[in-house]
Coordinates of N, CA and C in Angstrom, one line a residue:
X1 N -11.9 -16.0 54.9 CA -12.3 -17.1 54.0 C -12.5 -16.6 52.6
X2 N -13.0 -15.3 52.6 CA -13.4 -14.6 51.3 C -12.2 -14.4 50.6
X3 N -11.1 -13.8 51.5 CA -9.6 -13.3 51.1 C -9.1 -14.5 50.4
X4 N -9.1 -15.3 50.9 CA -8.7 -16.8 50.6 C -9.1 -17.2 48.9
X5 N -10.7 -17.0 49.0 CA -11.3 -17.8 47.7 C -10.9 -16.7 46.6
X6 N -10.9 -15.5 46.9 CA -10.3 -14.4 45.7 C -9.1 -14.7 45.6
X7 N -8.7 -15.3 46.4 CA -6.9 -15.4 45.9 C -6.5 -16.8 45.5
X8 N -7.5 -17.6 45.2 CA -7.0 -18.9 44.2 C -8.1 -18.4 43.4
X9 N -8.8 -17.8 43.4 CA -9.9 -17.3 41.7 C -8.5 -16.8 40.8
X10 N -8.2 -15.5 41.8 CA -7.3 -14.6 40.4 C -5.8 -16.2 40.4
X11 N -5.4 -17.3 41.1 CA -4.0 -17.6 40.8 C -4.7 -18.5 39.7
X12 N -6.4 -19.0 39.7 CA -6.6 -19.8 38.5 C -6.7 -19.2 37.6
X13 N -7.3 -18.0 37.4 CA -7.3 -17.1 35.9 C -5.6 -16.5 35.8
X14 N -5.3 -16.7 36.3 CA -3.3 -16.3 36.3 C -3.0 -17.4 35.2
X15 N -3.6 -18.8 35.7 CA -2.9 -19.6 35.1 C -3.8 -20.2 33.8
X16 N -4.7 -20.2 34.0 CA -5.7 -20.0 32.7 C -5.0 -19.2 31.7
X17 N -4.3 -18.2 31.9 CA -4.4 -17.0 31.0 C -2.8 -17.4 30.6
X18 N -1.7 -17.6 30.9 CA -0.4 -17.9 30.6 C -0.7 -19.5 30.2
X19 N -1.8 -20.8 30.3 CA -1.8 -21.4 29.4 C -2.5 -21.3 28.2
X20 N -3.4 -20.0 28.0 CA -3.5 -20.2 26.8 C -2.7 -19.6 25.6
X21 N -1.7 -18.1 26.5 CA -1.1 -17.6 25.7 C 0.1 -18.6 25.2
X22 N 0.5 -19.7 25.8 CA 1.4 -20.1 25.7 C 1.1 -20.9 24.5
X23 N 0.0 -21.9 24.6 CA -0.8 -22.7 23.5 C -1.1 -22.1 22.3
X24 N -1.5 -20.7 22.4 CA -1.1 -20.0 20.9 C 0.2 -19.9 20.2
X25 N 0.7 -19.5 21.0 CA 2.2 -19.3 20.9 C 3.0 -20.0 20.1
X26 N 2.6 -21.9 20.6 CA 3.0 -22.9 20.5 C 2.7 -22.9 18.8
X27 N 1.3 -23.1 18.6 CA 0.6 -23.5 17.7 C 0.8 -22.7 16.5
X28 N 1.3 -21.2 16.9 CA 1.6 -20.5 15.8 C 2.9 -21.1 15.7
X29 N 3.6 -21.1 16.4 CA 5.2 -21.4 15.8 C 5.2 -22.7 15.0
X30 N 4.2 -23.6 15.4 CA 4.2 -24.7 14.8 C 3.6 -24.8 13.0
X31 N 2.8 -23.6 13.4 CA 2.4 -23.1 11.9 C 3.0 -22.7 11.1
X32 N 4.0 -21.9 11.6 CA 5.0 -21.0 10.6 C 5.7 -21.9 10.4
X33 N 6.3 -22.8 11.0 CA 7.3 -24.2 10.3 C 6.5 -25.1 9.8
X34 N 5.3 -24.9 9.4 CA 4.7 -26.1 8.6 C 4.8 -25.1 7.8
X35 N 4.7 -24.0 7.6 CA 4.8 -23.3 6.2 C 6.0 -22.8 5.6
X36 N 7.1 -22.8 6.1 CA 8.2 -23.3 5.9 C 8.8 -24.1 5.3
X37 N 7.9 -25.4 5.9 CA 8.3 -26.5 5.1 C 7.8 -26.4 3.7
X38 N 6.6 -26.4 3.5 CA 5.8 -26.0 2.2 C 6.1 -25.0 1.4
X39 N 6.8 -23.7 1.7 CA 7.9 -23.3 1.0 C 8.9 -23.9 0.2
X40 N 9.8 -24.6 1.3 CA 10.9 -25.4 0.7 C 10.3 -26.5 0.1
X41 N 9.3 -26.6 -0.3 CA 8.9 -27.5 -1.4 C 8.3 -27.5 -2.6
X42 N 7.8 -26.1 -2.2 CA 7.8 -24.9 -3.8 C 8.5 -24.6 -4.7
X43 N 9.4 -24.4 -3.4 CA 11.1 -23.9 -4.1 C 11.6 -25.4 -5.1
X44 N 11.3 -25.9 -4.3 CA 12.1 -27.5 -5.4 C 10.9 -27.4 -6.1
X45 N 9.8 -27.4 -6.3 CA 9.2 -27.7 -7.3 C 9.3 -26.0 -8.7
X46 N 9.3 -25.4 -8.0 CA 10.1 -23.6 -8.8 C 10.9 -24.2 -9.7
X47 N 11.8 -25.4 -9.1 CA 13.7 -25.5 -9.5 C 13.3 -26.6 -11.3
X48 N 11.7 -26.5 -11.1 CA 11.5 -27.9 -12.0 C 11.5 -27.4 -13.6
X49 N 12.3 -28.0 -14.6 CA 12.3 -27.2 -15.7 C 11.7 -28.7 -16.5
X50 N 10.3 -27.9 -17.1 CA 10.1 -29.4 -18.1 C 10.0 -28.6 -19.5
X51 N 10.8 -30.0 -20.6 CA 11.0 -29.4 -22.1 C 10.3 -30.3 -22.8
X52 N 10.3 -29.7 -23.9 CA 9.7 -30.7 -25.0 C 10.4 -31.8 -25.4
X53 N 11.4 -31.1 -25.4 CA 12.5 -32.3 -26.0 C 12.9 -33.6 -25.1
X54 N 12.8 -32.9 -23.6 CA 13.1 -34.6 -22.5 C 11.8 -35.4 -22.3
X55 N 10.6 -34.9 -22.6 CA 9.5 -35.0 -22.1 C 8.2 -34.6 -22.7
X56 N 7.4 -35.6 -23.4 CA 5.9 -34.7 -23.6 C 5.3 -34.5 -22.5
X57 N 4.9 -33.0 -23.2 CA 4.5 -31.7 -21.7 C 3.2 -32.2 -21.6
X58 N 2.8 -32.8 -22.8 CA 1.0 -33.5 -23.0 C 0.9 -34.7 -21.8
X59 N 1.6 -35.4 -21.9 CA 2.2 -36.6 -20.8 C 2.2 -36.1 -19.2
X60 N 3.0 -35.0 -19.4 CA 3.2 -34.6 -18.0 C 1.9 -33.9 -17.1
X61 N 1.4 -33.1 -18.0 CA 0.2 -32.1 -18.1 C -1.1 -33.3 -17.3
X62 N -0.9 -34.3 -18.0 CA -2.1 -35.4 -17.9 C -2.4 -36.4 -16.2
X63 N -0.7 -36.0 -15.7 CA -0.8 -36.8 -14.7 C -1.2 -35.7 -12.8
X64 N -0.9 -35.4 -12.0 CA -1.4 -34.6 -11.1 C -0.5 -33.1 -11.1
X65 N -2.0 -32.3 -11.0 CA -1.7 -31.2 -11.6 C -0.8 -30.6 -10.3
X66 N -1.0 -31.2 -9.1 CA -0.2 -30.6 -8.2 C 1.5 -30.8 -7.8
X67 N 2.0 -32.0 -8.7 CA 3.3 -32.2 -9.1 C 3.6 -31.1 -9.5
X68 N 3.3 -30.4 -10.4 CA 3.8 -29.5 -11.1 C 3.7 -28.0 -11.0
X69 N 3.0 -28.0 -10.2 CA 2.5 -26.4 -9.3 C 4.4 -25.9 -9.4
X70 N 4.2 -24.7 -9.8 CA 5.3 -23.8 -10.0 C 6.4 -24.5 -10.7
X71 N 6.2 -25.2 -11.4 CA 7.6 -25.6 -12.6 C 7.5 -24.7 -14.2
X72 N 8.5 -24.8 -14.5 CA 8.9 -23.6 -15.6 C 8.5 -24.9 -16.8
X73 N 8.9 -24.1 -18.2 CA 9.1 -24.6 -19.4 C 8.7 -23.6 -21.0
X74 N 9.1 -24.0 -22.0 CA 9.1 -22.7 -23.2 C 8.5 -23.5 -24.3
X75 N 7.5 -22.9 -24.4 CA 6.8 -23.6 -25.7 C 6.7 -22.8 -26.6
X76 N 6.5 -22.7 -27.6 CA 6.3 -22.1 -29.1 C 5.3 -22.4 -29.3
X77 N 4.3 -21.4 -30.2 CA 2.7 -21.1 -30.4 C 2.5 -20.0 -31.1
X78 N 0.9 -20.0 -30.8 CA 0.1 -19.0 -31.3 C -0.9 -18.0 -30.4
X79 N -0.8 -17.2 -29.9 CA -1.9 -16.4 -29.5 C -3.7 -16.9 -30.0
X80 N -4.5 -17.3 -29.3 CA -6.1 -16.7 -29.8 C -6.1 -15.2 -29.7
X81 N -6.1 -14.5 -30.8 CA -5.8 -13.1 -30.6 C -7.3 -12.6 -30.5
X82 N -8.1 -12.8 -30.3 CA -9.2 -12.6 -30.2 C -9.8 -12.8 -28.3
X83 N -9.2 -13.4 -27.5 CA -9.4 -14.2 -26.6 C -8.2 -13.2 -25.5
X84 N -9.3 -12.1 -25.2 CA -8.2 -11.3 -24.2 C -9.0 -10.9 -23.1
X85 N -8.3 -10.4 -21.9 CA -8.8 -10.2 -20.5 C -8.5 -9.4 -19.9
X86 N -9.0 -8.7 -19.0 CA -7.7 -7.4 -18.2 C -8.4 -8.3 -16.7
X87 N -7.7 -8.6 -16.2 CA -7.6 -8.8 -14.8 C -7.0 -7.1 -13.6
X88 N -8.4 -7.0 -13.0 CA -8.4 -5.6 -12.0 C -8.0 -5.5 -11.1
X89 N -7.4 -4.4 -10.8 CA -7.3 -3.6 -9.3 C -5.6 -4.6 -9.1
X90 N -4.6 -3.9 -10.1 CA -3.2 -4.4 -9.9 C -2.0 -3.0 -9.8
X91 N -1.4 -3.4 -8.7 CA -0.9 -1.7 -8.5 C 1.1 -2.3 -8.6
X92 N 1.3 -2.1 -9.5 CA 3.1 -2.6 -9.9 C 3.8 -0.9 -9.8
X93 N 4.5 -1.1 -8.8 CA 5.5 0.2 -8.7 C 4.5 1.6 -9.2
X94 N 3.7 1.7 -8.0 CA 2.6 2.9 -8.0 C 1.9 2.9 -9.0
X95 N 2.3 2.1 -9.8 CA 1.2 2.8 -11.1 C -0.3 1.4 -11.1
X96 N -1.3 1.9 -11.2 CA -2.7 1.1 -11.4 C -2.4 0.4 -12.6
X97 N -3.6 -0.3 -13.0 CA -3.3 -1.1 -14.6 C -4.0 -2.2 -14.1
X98 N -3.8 -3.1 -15.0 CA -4.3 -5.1 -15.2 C -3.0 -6.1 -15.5
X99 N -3.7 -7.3 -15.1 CA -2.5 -8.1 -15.4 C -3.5 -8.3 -17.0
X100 N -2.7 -8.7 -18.3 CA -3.3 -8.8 -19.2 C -3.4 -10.8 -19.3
X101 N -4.7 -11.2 -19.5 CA -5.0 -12.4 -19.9 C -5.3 -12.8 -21.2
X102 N -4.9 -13.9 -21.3 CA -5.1 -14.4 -22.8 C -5.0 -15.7 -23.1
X103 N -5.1 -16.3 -24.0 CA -5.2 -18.2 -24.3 C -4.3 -17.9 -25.7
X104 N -3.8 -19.3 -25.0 CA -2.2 -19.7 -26.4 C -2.2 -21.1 -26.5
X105 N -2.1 -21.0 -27.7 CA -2.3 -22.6 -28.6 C -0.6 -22.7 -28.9
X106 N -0.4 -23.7 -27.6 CA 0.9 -24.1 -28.0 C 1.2 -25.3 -29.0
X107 N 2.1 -25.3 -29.5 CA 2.7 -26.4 -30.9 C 3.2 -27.9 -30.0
X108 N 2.6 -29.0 -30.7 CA 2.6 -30.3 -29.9 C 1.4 -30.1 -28.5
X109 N 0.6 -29.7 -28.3 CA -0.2 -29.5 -27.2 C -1.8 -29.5 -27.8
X110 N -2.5 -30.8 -26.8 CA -3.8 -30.6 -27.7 C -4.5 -29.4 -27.4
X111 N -4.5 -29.5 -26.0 CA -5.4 -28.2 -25.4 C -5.1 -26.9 -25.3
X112 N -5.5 -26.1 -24.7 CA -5.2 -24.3 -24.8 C -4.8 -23.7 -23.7
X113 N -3.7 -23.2 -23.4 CA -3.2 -22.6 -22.1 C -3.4 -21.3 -21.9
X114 N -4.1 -21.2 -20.6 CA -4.5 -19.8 -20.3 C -3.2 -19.0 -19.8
X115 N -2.9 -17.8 -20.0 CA -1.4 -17.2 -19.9 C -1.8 -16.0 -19.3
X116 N -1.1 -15.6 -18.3 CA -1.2 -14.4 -17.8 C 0.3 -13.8 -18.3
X117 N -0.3 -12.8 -19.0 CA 1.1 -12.2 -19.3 C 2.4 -11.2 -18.4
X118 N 1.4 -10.5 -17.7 CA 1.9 -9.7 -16.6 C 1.2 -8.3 -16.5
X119 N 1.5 -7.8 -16.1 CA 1.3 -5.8 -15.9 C 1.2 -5.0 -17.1
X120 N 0.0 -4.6 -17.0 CA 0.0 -3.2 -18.3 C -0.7 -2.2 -17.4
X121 N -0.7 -1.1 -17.5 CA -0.9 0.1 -17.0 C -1.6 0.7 -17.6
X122 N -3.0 1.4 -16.4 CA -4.1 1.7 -17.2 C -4.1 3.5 -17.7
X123 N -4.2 3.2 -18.9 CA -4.2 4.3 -19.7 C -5.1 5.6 -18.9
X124 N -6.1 5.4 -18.6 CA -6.6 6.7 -18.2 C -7.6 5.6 -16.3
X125 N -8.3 6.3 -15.4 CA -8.9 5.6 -14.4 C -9.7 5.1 -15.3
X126 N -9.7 3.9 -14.7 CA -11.1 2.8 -15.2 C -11.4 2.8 -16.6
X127 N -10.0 2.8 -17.9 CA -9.9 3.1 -19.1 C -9.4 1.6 -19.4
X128 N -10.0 0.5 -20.7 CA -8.9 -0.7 -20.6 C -7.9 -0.3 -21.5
X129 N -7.1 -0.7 -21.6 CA -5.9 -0.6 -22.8 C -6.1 -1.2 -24.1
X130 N -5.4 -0.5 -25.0 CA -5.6 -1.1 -26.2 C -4.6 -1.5 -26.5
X131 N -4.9 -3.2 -26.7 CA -3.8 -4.4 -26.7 C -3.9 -4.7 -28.0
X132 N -2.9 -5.3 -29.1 CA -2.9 -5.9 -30.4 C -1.5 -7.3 -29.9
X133 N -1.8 -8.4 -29.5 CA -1.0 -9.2 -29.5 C -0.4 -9.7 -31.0
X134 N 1.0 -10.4 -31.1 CA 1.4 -10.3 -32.1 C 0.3 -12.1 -32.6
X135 N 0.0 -11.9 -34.5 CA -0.4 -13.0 -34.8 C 0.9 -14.3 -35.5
X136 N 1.8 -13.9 -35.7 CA 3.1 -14.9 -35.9 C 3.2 -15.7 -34.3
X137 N 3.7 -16.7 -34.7 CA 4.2 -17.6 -33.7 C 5.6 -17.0 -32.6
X138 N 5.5 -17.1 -31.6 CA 6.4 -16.8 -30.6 C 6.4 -18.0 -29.6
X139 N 7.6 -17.8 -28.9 CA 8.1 -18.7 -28.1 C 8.3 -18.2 -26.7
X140 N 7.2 -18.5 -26.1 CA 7.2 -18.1 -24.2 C 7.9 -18.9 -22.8
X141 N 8.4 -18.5 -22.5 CA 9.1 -18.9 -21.2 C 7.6 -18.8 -19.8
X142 N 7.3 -20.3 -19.7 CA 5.9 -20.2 -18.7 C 6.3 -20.6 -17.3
X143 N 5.6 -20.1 -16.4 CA 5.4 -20.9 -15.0 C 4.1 -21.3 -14.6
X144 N 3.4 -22.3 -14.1 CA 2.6 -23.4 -14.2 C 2.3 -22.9 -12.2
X145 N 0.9 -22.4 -12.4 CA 0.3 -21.9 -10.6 C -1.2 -22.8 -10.6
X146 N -0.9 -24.0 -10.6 CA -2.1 -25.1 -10.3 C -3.1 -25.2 -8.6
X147 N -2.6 -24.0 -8.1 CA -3.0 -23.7 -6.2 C -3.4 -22.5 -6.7
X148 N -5.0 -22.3 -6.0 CA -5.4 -21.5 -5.6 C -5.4 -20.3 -6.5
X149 N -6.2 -20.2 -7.4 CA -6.5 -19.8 -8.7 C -6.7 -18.3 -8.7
X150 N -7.4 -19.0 -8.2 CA -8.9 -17.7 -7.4 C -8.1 -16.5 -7.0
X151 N -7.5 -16.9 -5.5 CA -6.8 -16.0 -4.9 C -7.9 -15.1 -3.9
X152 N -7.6 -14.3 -3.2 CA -8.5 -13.8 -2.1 C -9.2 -12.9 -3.2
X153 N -11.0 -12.8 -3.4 CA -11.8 -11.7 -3.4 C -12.8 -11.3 -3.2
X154 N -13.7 -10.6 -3.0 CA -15.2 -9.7 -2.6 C -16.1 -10.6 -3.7
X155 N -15.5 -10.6 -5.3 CA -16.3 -10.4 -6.0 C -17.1 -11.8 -6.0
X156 N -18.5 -11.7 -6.5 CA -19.2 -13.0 -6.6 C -19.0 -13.8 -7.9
X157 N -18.5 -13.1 -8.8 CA -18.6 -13.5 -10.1 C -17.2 -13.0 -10.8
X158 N -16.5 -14.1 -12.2 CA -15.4 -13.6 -12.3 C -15.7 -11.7 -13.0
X159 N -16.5 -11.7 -13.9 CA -17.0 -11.0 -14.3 C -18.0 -9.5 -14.3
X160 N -17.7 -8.9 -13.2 CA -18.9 -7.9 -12.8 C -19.5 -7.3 -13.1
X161 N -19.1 -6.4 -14.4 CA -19.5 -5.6 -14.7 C -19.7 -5.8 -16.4
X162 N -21.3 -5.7 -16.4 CA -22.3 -6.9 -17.4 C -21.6 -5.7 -18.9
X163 N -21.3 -4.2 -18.9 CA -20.9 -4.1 -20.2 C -19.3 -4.4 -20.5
X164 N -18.9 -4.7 -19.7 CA -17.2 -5.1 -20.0 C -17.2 -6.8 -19.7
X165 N -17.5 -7.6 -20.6 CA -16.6 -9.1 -19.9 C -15.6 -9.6 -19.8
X166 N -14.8 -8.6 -20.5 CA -13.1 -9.0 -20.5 C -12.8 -8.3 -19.3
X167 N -13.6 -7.7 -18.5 CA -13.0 -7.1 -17.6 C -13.1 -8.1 -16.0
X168 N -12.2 -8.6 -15.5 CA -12.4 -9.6 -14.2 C -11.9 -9.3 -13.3
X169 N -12.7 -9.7 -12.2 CA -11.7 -9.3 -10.6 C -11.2 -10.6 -9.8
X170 N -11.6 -11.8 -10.6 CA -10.5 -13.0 -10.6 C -10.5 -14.2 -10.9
X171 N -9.9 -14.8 -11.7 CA -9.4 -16.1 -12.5 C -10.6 -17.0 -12.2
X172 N -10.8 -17.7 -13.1 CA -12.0 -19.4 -12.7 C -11.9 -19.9 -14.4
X173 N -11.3 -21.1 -14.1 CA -11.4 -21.4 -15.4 C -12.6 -22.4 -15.6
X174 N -13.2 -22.3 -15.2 CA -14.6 -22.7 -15.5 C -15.4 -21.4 -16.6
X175 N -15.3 -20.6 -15.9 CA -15.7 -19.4 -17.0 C -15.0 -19.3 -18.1
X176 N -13.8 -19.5 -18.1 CA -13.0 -19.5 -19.6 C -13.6 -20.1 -20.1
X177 N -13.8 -21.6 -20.1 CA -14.3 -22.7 -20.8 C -15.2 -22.8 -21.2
X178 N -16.4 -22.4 -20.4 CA -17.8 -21.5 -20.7 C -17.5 -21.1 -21.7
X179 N -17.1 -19.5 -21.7 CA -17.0 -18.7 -22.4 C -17.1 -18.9 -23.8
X180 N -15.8 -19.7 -23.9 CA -14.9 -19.8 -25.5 C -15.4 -21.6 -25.9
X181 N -16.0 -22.3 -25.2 CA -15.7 -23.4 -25.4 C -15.0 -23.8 -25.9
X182 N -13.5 -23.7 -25.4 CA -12.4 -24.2 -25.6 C -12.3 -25.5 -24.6
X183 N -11.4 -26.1 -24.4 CA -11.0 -27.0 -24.0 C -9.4 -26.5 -23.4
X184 N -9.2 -26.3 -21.8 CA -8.2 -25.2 -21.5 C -7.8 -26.4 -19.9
X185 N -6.3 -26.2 -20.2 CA -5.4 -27.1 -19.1 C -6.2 -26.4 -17.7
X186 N -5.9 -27.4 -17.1 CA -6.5 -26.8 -15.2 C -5.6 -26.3 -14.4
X187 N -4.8 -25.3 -15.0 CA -4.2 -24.3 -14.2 C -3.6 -23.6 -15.0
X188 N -3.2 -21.9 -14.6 CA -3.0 -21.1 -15.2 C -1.2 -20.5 -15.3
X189 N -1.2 -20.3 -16.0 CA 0.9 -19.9 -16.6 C 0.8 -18.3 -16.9
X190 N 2.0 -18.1 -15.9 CA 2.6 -16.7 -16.0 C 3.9 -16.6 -16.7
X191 N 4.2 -15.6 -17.5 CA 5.3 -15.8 -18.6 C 6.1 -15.0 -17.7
X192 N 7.4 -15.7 -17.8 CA 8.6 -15.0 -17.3 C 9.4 -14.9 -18.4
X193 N 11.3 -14.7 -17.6 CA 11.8 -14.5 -18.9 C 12.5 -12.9 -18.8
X194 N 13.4 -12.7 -19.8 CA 14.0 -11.6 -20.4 C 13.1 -10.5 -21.5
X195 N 12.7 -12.0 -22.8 CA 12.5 -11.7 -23.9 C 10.6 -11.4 -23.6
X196 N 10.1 -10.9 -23.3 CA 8.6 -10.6 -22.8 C 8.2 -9.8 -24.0
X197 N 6.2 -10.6 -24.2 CA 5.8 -10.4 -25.4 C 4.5 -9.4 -24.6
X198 N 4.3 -7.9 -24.7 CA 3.3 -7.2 -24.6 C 3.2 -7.0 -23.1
X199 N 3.3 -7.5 -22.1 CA 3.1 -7.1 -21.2 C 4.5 -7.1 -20.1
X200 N 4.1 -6.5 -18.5 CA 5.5 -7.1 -17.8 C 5.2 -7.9 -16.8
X201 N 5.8 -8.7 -16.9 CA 6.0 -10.1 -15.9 C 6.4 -9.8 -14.1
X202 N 5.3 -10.0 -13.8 CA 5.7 -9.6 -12.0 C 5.5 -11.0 -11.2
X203 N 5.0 -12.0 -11.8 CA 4.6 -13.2 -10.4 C 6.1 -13.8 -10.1
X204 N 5.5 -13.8 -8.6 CA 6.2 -14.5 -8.1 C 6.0 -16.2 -6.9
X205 N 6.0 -16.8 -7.5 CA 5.6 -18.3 -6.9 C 5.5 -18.1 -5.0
X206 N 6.9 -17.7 -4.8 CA 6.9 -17.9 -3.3 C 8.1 -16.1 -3.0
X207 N 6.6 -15.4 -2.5 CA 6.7 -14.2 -1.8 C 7.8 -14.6 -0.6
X208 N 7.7 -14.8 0.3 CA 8.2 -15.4 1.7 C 9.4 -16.5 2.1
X209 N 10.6 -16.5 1.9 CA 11.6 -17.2 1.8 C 11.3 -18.6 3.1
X210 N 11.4 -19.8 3.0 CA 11.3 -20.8 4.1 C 12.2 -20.2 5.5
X211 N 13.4 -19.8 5.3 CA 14.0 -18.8 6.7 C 13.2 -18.1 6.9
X212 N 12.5 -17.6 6.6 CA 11.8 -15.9 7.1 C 10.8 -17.0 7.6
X213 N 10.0 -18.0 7.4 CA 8.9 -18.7 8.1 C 9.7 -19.7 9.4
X214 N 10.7 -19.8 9.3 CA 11.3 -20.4 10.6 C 11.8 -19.7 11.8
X215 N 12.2 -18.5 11.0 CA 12.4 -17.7 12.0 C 11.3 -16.6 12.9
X216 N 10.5 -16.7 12.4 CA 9.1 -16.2 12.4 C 8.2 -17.4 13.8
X217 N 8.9 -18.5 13.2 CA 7.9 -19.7 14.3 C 9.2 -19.8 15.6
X218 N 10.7 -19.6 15.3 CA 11.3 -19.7 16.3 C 11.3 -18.5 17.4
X219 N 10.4 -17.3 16.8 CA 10.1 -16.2 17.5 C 8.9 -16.4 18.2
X220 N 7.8 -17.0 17.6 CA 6.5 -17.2 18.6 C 6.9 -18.1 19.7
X221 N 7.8 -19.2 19.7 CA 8.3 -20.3 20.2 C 9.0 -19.6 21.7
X222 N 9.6 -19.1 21.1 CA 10.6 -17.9 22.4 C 9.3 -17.0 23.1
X223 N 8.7 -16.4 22.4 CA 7.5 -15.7 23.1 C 6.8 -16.6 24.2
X224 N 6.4 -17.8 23.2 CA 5.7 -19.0 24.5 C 6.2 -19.0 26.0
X225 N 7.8 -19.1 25.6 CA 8.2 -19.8 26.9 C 8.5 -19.2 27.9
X226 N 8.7 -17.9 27.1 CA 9.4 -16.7 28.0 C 8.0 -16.1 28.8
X227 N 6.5 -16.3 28.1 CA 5.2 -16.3 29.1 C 5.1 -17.5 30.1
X228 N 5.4 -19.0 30.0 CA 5.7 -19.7 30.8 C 6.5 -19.9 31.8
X229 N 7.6 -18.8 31.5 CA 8.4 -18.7 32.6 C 8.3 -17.3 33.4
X230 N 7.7 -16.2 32.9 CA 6.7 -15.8 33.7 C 5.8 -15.6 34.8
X231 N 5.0 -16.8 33.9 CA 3.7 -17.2 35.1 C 4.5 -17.9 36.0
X232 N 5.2 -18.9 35.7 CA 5.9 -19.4 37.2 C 6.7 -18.6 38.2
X233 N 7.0 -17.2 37.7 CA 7.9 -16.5 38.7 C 6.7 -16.3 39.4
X234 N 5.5 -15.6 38.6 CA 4.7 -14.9 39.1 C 3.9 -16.3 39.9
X235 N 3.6 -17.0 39.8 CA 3.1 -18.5 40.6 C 3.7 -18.1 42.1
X236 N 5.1 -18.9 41.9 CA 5.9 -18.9 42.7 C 5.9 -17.6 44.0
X237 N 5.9 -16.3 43.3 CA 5.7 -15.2 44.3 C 4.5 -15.5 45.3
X238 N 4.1 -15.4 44.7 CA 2.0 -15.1 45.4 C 2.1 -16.7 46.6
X239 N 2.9 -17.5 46.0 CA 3.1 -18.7 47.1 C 3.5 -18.4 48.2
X240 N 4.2 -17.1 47.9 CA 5.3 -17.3 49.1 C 4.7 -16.0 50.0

């Protein structure tokens, strides 16, 4: 009778155990094709070019900032040349350094866009660079990252370390705004482009291609079933 009750304990933890593997399985695959899809919707919004000339960017800018998460466009401006940042702990093709930050007063635009220019490389450990942006007007090729600003970090504050404030370990434009009491769009622009002004341009909108997330979910998916069919050989045995 004892033989008995141990041998539907272990066939229920048998099956306990191949439905839960299977239900992660499931759930992950179903994840990676929901992020898939959300990819391929980056990508079309990536594909989005707004100009001055089809469209006030002021117009556009005013309506939901998540429309426009990852769309391009080139405005002509001014630097606040005064109004700079080194964003920390950025490692481009081995070498350490900052992404350099900065605010630009674009032409036809009421308010001030915060710009990340890209990669500069730190002159000596824990040394900032010495930046001179140009004061003439230039014309930047931007991309618009209205998601997740922040980005993963430790730090409690954008600013840690009380004798450097230009120095950050990550983005809050609430602090900008503080800061400078400026009046600054609610999301931040990375300059792409050929023609690059002081720094180098590394962002990239979407790391992970929507195939690589489908195929990724149609691999957890095959994992599932291939544990499901499994447990039923192994069911099936112990029946017999």
């Amino acid at each position: 009778m004892r033989e008995v009750s141990k041998y539907k304990l272990s066939s229920l933890l048998a099956i306990m155990a191949v439905f839960v593997i299977v239900t992660v399985c499931l759930l992950l695959a179903m994840w990676q094709w929901q992020r898939a899809e959300n990819k391929a919707l980056l990508l079309g919004q990536e594909g989005i070019i707004l100009t001055q000339e089809t469209a006030s960017l002021e117009s556009v800018f005013a309506d939901s900032i998540d429309t426009i998460h990852s769309a391009k466009f080139k405005v002509s401006g001014a630097f606040l040349t005064d109004q700079v940042w080194f964003l920390d702990n950025k490692i481009i093709e081995g070498r350490p350094g900052y992404d350099l930050i900065t605010l630009f007063q674009a032409n036809r635009l009421d308010d001030v866009l915060l710009v990340n220019l890209g990669f500069i490389a730190a002159p000596a450990l824990r040394t900032l660079p010495s930046i001179r942006l140009p004061e003439e007007d230039v014309e930047l090729e931007l991309q618009i990252k209205s998601k997740d600003i922040k980005g993963f970090t430790l730090a409690s504050e954008p600013a840690m370390n009380a004798n450097s404030h230009n120095l950050l370990q990550y983005l809050d434009l609430s602090y900008f705004t503080t800061l400078t009491g400026l009046t600054i769009y609610p999301f931040v622009t990375y300059q792409l482009g050929n023609t690059i002004t002081v720094a180098m341009p590394h962002y990239k909108a979407v790391v992970m291609s929507p195939q690589k997330h489908r195929a990724y979910a149609l691999q957890w998916l095959l994992i599932g079933l291939s544990a499901a069919v499994i447990g039923y050989f192994l069911y099936q045995r112990k029946e017999l």
